[in-house]
XYZ file of C-alpha atoms in Angstrom:
81
model
C 10.899 -26.460 -2.219
C 7.668 -23.918 -0.397
C 4.594 -24.242 -2.005
C 2.107 -21.309 -1.383
C -1.161 -23.224 -2.237
C -3.130 -19.923 -0.465
C -2.132 -16.113 -0.408
C -4.022 -13.355 0.582
C -2.051 -10.799 2.600
C -2.937 -7.035 2.703
C -1.534 -5.068 -0.372
C 0.687 -2.488 0.081
C 3.714 -0.742 -2.190
C 7.099 -2.136 -0.151
C 5.023 -4.967 1.785
C 5.519 -2.680 4.803
C 1.710 -3.993 6.907
C 1.969 -7.225 6.372
C 3.902 -10.077 5.007
C 5.377 -13.447 4.189
C 9.917 -13.469 4.014
C 11.274 -16.891 3.697
C 15.162 -17.292 4.381
C 17.239 -20.191 2.989
C 18.243 -21.861 6.210
C 16.654 -21.178 9.953
C 17.799 -17.743 10.989
C 16.936 -13.991 9.316
C 21.042 -14.040 8.882
C 20.532 -16.595 6.133
C 20.387 -15.759 2.476
C 17.342 -13.468 2.164
C 14.855 -15.307 -0.597
C 11.698 -13.152 -1.083
C 9.395 -10.486 1.505
C 5.509 -11.031 -0.344
C 2.223 -9.745 0.011
C -1.113 -9.072 -1.350
C -2.870 -11.474 -3.041
C -0.384 -13.057 -5.599
C 1.080 -16.506 -4.950
C 5.299 -16.609 -4.394
C 6.885 -18.013 -6.645
C 7.651 -21.870 -5.473
C 11.123 -21.640 -3.989
C 14.028 -24.145 -3.396
C 16.285 -23.470 -0.360
C 19.800 -25.077 -0.724
C 19.511 -27.100 2.469
C 16.485 -28.421 3.982
C 16.086 -25.046 6.832
C 13.905 -22.862 5.644
C 12.625 -19.815 7.819
C 9.397 -18.151 7.463
C 8.657 -14.649 8.901
C 4.771 -13.756 8.945
C 4.511 -9.950 10.135
C 1.090 -8.559 10.461
C 0.304 -5.327 11.913
C -3.917 -6.329 12.155
C -5.215 -3.445 10.469
C -6.089 -4.635 7.566
C -7.413 -8.049 7.454
C -6.554 -11.207 4.828
C -7.574 -14.833 4.757
C -3.701 -15.621 5.376
C -1.998 -18.462 3.793
C -0.914 -22.161 3.507
C 1.625 -23.284 1.943
C 4.060 -27.160 1.897
C 7.371 -27.533 2.394
C 9.493 -30.130 0.612
C 12.359 -31.439 1.734
C 14.285 -34.325 0.339
C 13.379 -36.953 -1.730
C 10.471 -38.209 -0.667
C 8.696 -35.324 -0.727
C 6.807 -35.549 2.826
C 4.130 -32.578 3.014
C 4.485 -30.115 6.165
C 1.539 -28.051 6.964
């Protein structure tokens, strides 16, 4: 499960300039879970395994504070930042 605590990226329709994309596995060929930008935190997202790919893209034009997320894997709920 990935949980976003902070999220502020450039906002534009389609998230074409700055975005975070989530994939349910180690590569972009795995299921696409979502693409997010702006100031609305993405929803808590559960993966089907202990692997999650987070892709961050920025055009370095309009800045934001960025994002902070935790990834919980397995029953121990260890926090990875």
